[in-house]
Amino acid sequence: MIMVLAQADGYPEGRPEERLEMRVCLTQQGTLDDDAWAFGPDPWRAVRVRPDLPQQAGEVVRTAACWALRDGEGDDAPLTTLSVGLVRPGEIVTLTDPGAEPAQFRIVSVEVD
């Protein structure tokens, strides 16, 4: 899944060159698959690409309350809340970093392996 920044603090019109790429498993209904995450052998990798910063690797994780992104490696890395419904082009995903305003990303591509 590839998303581009649609709206965030300082970028009210978005920033298409800033993107988030995630490798996830979906249910037949097109939502993130809890069982595939819990029982799958591989972590769900994510990469955040910003033109003015180095790429930031992380992974998608499931907490008791929500989906989240963990930047960096290890269980102590900070979590960014990931609010996502249907995963299909045009849908909006909201990321909320601790202590920051939410940022909205638009899904532009979903590929099936």
mmCIF file of C-alpha atoms in Angstrom:
data_model
loop_
_atom_site.group_PDB
_atom_site.id
_atom_site.type_symbol
_atom_site.label_atom_id
_atom_site.label_comp_id
_atom_site.label_asym_id
_atom_site.label_seq_id
_atom_site.Cartn_x
_atom_site.Cartn_y
_atom_site.Cartn_z
ATOM 1 C CA MET A 1 0.000 0.000 0.000
ATOM 2 C CA ILE A 2 1.343 3.455 -0.915
ATOM 3 C CA MET A 3 -0.033 6.671 0.588
ATOM 4 C CA VAL A 4 0.834 10.345 0.073
ATOM 5 C CA LEU A 5 0.463 13.183 2.567
ATOM 6 C CA ALA A 6 -2.954 14.764 1.955
ATOM 7 C CA GLN A 7 -3.064 17.241 4.866
ATOM 8 C CA ALA A 8 -0.996 17.991 7.956
ATOM 9 C CA ASP A 9 0.092 20.844 10.185
ATOM 10 C CA GLY A 10 2.093 23.156 7.906
ATOM 11 C CA TYR A 11 0.831 21.390 4.762
ATOM 12 C CA PRO A 12 -2.904 22.198 4.457
ATOM 13 C CA GLU A 13 -2.890 21.230 0.764
ATOM 14 C CA GLY A 14 -0.803 18.129 1.339
ATOM 15 C CA ARG A 15 2.649 17.210 0.152
ATOM 16 C CA PRO A 16 2.579 14.526 -2.559
ATOM 17 C CA GLU A 17 6.337 13.954 -2.420
ATOM 18 C CA GLU A 18 5.968 12.725 1.168
ATOM 19 C CA ARG A 19 4.741 9.160 1.203
ATOM 20 C CA LEU A 20 4.279 6.139 3.384
ATOM 21 C CA GLU A 21 4.716 2.625 2.019
ATOM 22 C CA MET A 22 3.430 -0.319 4.032
ATOM 23 C CA ARG A 23 3.395 -4.055 3.424
ATOM 24 C CA VAL A 24 0.205 -5.399 5.042
ATOM 25 C CA CYS A 25 -2.302 -8.246 4.757
ATOM 26 C CA LEU A 26 -5.957 -7.503 4.107
ATOM 27 C CA THR A 27 -9.189 -9.334 4.784
ATOM 28 C CA GLN A 28 -11.519 -10.128 1.893
ATOM 29 C CA GLN A 29 -13.465 -7.021 2.936
ATOM 30 C CA GLY A 30 -10.378 -4.830 2.417
ATOM 31 C CA THR A 31 -9.428 -4.046 6.011
ATOM 32 C CA LEU A 32 -6.220 -4.808 7.901
ATOM 33 C CA ASP A 33 -6.237 -8.476 8.910
ATOM 34 C CA ASP A 34 -5.819 -8.991 12.681
ATOM 35 C CA ASP A 35 -5.253 -12.741 12.339
ATOM 36 C CA ALA A 36 -2.672 -12.410 9.561
ATOM 37 C CA TRP A 37 -0.745 -9.915 11.693
ATOM 38 C CA ALA A 38 -0.972 -12.014 14.864
ATOM 39 C CA PHE A 39 -0.080 -15.356 13.314
ATOM 40 C CA GLY A 40 2.003 -14.346 10.295
ATOM 41 C CA PRO A 41 5.690 -15.203 10.230
ATOM 42 C CA ASP A 42 6.946 -11.777 9.096
ATOM 43 C CA PRO A 43 6.553 -8.258 10.493
ATOM 44 C CA TRP A 44 4.565 -5.777 8.434
ATOM 45 C CA ARG A 45 7.244 -3.342 7.238
ATOM 46 C CA ALA A 46 6.667 0.369 6.680
ATOM 47 C CA VAL A 47 8.858 3.081 5.175
ATOM 48 C CA ARG A 48 8.210 6.819 5.439
ATOM 49 C CA VAL A 49 9.768 8.869 2.650
ATOM 50 C CA ARG A 50 10.225 12.626 3.044
ATOM 51 C CA PRO A 51 12.229 14.698 0.556
ATOM 52 C CA ASP A 52 14.113 16.593 3.286
ATOM 53 C CA LEU A 53 14.911 13.651 5.616
ATOM 54 C CA PRO A 54 16.401 10.166 5.339
ATOM 55 C CA GLN A 55 13.924 7.326 4.821
ATOM 56 C CA GLN A 56 12.468 6.155 8.108
ATOM 57 C CA ALA A 57 11.888 2.402 8.450
ATOM 58 C CA GLY A 58 9.398 0.925 10.859
ATOM 59 C CA GLU A 59 6.637 -1.615 11.150
ATOM 60 C CA VAL A 60 2.869 -1.820 11.510
ATOM 61 C CA VAL A 61 1.822 -3.238 14.893
ATOM 62 C CA ARG A 62 -1.448 -4.076 16.591
ATOM 63 C CA THR A 63 -1.952 -2.855 20.149
ATOM 64 C CA ALA A 64 -4.847 -3.728 22.421
ATOM 65 C CA ALA A 65 -6.611 -0.540 21.334
ATOM 66 C CA CYS A 66 -5.581 0.176 17.732
ATOM 67 C CA TRP A 67 -3.240 -0.255 14.791
ATOM 68 C CA ALA A 68 -0.020 1.734 15.051
ATOM 69 C CA LEU A 69 3.319 2.393 13.392
ATOM 70 C CA ARG A 70 6.495 1.756 15.330
ATOM 71 C CA ASP A 71 9.407 3.830 14.065
ATOM 72 C CA GLY A 72 12.751 2.138 14.339
ATOM 73 C CA GLU A 73 13.465 -1.184 15.916
ATOM 74 C CA GLY A 74 12.540 -2.594 19.287
ATOM 75 C CA ASP A 75 9.527 -2.577 21.538
ATOM 76 C CA ASP A 76 10.526 0.729 23.146
ATOM 77 C CA ALA A 77 10.259 2.727 19.903
ATOM 78 C CA PRO A 78 7.480 5.357 19.963
ATOM 79 C CA LEU A 79 4.104 4.438 18.471
ATOM 80 C CA THR A 80 2.137 6.490 15.959
ATOM 81 C CA THR A 81 -1.589 5.743 16.005
ATOM 82 C CA LEU A 82 -2.837 4.538 12.629
ATOM 83 C CA SER A 83 -6.548 5.076 11.930
ATOM 84 C CA VAL A 84 -7.521 3.134 8.827
ATOM 85 C CA GLY A 85 -10.765 1.665 7.550
ATOM 86 C CA LEU A 86 -11.022 0.263 4.050
ATOM 87 C CA VAL A 87 -7.722 -0.078 2.221
ATOM 88 C CA ARG A 88 -8.313 1.078 -1.341
ATOM 89 C CA PRO A 89 -7.175 4.001 -3.485
ATOM 90 C CA GLY A 90 -8.732 7.309 -2.473
ATOM 91 C CA GLU A 91 -9.344 6.383 1.167
ATOM 92 C CA ILE A 92 -7.822 8.522 3.943
ATOM 93 C CA VAL A 93 -5.584 7.137 6.692
ATOM 94 C CA THR A 94 -4.895 9.288 9.762
ATOM 95 C CA LEU A 95 -1.564 9.121 11.595
ATOM 96 C CA THR A 96 -1.236 10.693 15.027
ATOM 97 C CA ASP A 97 2.187 11.025 16.629
ATOM 98 C CA PRO A 98 2.255 11.460 20.419
ATOM 99 C CA GLY A 99 1.885 15.167 21.196
ATOM 100 C CA ALA A 100 1.341 16.188 17.572
ATOM 101 C CA GLU A 101 -1.562 17.135 15.346
ATOM 102 C CA PRO A 102 -2.948 14.300 13.186
ATOM 103 C CA ALA A 103 -1.706 13.968 9.603
ATOM 104 C CA GLN A 104 -3.893 12.578 6.851
ATOM 105 C CA PHE A 105 -2.540 10.380 4.078
ATOM 106 C CA ARG A 106 -4.440 9.400 0.925
ATOM 107 C CA ILE A 107 -4.062 5.851 -0.342
ATOM 108 C CA VAL A 108 -2.876 6.019 -3.952
ATOM 109 C CA SER A 109 -1.943 2.405 -4.645
ATOM 110 C CA VAL A 110 -2.733 -1.050 -3.303
ATOM 111 C CA GLU A 111 -0.879 -3.987 -4.815
ATOM 112 C CA VAL A 112 -1.556 -7.656 -4.224
ATOM 113 C CA ASP A 113 1.325 -10.127 -3.977
#
